[in-house]
Amino acid sequence: MRKQEMRMGGEAGQGHGAGSPAEQVKALMDLLAGKGCQSSQAPQPSDRTPDTPQGPHGNDSRLQRHREALLSRAGGSLELGGPSPRLTNLLLVEGLMDLQLREHDFTQVEATRGGWRSARTIALNKLFLPLSRVSIPPRISITIGVAGVGKTTLVRDFVCLWARGQVGKDFSLVLPLTFRDLNTHEKLSADRLIRSVFPHVGESGLEVAALTKVLLILDGLDECKTPLDFSNTVACTDPKKEMQVDHLITNIIRGNLFPEVSVWVTSRPSAAGQIPGGLVDRMTEIRGFNEEEIKACLEQMFPEDQVLLDWVLSQVQANRSLYLMCTIPAFCQLAGLALGHLCRHRRGPQDAELWPPRTLCELYSWYFRMALSGEGQEKGKASPRIEQLAHSGRKMVGTLGRLAFHGLVKKKYVFYEPDLKAFGVDLVLLQSTLCSYFLQREETLASSAAYFFTHLSLQEFMGAAYYCSASKRAIFDLFTEGGVSWPRLGFLTHFRSAAQRAMQSEDGRLDVFLRFLSGLLSPRVNALLAGSLLAQGEHQGSRVQVAQLLLGCLHPDTVVCARAVNILYCLHELQQTELACSVEEAMESGGLARLTGPPHRAALAYLLQVSDACTQEANLSLCLSQGVLQSLLPQLLYCRSLRLDTNQFQDPVMELLGSVLSGKDCRIQRISLAENQISNKGAKALARSLLVNRSLTTLDLRSNSIGPQGAKALADALKINRTLTFLSLQSNRIRDDGAKSMAEALAANRTLSVIHLQKNTIGPPGAQQMADALKQNRSLKELMLSSNSIGDGGAKALSEALKVNQGLESLDLQSNSISDAGVAALMGALCTNQTLLSLNLRENSISPEGAQDLAQALCTNSTLKNLDLTANLLHDQGAQAIAVAVRENHTLTSLHLQWNFIQAGAAKALGQALQFNRSLISLELVQTPDPSAC
């Protein structure tokens, strides 16, 4: 209804001109503020005709000028081929994960193993459209992404495409702003927000554009100098009122100002949490690079040197930590530059032991050396001497490093000239080639310059380098620049202060800073940076003490948090890897059970992230107690595959695991809990998690003590769950009642494809229920009912289902007391069934008479590939009947006939049948000789 009123106002405005430019701007502000054309100070009509420059044609020309201005500001044009598919198809997510709200961007990538949430995607050209015919367009949209993933690039691409009329065609006006621009204002009104940044919008005629849809883009919320506070901001509906920028943005998002304007905010995940979820209509996420995109990025960097490209790519793939970070596009480019420089300059024997880089700090040290060498600078410039380079490096650390460090402490990532002057940064130094590798300059719309580090990690590296250097002479706490003490505090005191602050930080913003600070003490980094960034042998005598200090940070807490795992990353940077290596060896040898101390738990959590062995499957069988598992729960969330067999886990542990599987952050796809002590209560806890879990595809509960009640709880969950595809309840106690519950679930479930119910004391009634379910189910591919007691009655029921079912591919009925009558029914079904590929009838009571029915079915059936008749009672007569069928059958590939009392004559008949058969690959006749015959 409100849109209809706005549209009517637009039509009314088309037949009239406008008053003075100031009046037109006010009309635009009033309309954007939702006042429509009922404002008491609306533009007065004039006698101009519609085809004057102030009429609709003039409005079109000004809109065109606005589009051209946006294209010019965005760089003129898109890269060849347009935006990458990664930016044109965003992940549609349902909110922020706890990990995203609490942790550093690097920690998010490491904890999730470089994987991105499995979510629906939405095309860029549909980003602001309704998701369905019955929904409405979003007013507040947020796009999140870690630092360097491409949020600003996405915005610029969208603006370019809109200016060309390729996306966002519903919007007549797009107003892109960055928080780098907004930070230049102390106070701002909604009215001045538009006029000061887009002065040409105030020209006559553009008030018509305000009557249609407008998109306001706010790029880089994480760079806002003042956090948004939705709890304590006073509501304001006056577009003329001046207020703090954060209050203005808060009122715009709440809809107090510009209620009809669509708002698109981009942000790093942690900062996006400032906006209450109830105000967000749509949230999207930019995913990072996949393996192919990492390779493509490096190929673009080294297009003419295949040898160099192959070497750089091999280094990225060989180092798992480096590979995970390279899923961030900005980091991938930085790593490519550093590795390319390393490869070109590794001829010197003094560098032979310094490559390839094994840690993050070593990689950034090579990047620093590249910057010092001026690689990539303009041709013709004289290369600086070594003495000049060393002096430049130390001077830069003393200026940019201090800026970087205090920026990290104050959560400040964008700097302006007053900031630079306050920290004593020489503006002339910023013009140097060396600084250009670390700090970028960008003109804001207010004609002032904004400065920011090329990537967040470079700010952290420079901050750590400054802290390491300044701690030699500082007699006060560098974090507070207070608390003077004499004599000098010493490096260890300063390092302890940094470690304590990093451990106490709730958002992990000092985690990577602490890694770099630790890495600067490693011998390889010292050798790389000696004479330029570090003094020869600087702080080398403190390495062992620093390692002990870091280990002392691992307190015996209940939960291994991300801060504790970061300590292991710090030890790795320091090249003190004994703890992690001892735990990894224990994992491989099966001796992990004896390592239960806090350091070992933290090391285990660390290995779950970085170990190649844990990438595909984290095998923690036979080694975990309830206490250790409980401490690892936050780290288990992001394991794709977990094996927790034979740990004597009881029902309370299932309550803990259920809470993990219920978490919206959960990425676990496969979990095995075989051979524990799980009963009905534990099964119910797992079942509750299946009601909400959206990641788990495989659940293995073999060899536990789950009865009918536990089976019912799991079955009820399967009626709702839409992700689980494999469930094993082998060797439990579900009986016929449990089978009935599972059958009811199969009748409703459309995703489960494999279910194992062997050894569950299921009789004919249970088999009858399963058969009835198979008549309705089309998704189940494999059903294992071996070692039950379904008998001929159960076999007959299943045979009736096979005549109808067109989805089942594998049926296992081993050891079920099935005789000739049951086989006859099953073979009758095989004559019509066209989907079953594998049938296991081992260890039943099939006689030569039953073999005749088998042979007849094999002559008719054209789909069965695997048939197992091991350990029945076929004898020679039955085998000869099957030999006749083998001659005619052209689809069977595997046939097992061991332990069937088959003598030489029948074996010969089977051999002769093979001369006519072209499909059979495996024929098993071998059986252990009878010792009494010897």
XYZ file of N, CA and C in Angstrom, residues 110 203 251 424 475 492 502 540 574 759 769 846:
36
model
N 40.703 -21.364 9.681
C 41.422 -22.540 10.173
C 40.478 -23.529 10.844
N 20.225 18.478 -8.029
C 19.820 19.276 -9.162
C 18.355 19.021 -9.499
N 19.718 4.760 12.968
C 18.345 5.177 12.676
C 17.931 4.804 11.255
N 52.910 10.260 14.845
C 54.227 10.671 14.383
C 54.648 10.068 13.064
N 60.101 1.348 28.961
C 60.065 1.194 30.422
C 58.631 1.291 30.931
N 60.857 -10.224 28.008
C 59.968 -11.275 28.510
C 58.748 -10.697 29.212
N 46.215 -11.265 24.837
C 45.657 -12.087 23.759
C 44.756 -13.175 24.319
N 67.129 -13.945 20.724
C 67.259 -15.389 20.521
C 67.441 -16.147 21.829
N 57.184 -20.268 16.568
C 58.443 -20.201 17.318
C 59.362 -21.374 16.988
N 21.633 -58.166 13.071
C 21.787 -58.606 14.457
C 20.953 -57.768 15.423
N 6.783 -55.320 8.394
C 6.680 -53.863 8.472
C 7.681 -53.186 7.524
N 19.093 -73.168 1.832
C 18.633 -73.351 0.452
C 19.140 -74.702 -0.065
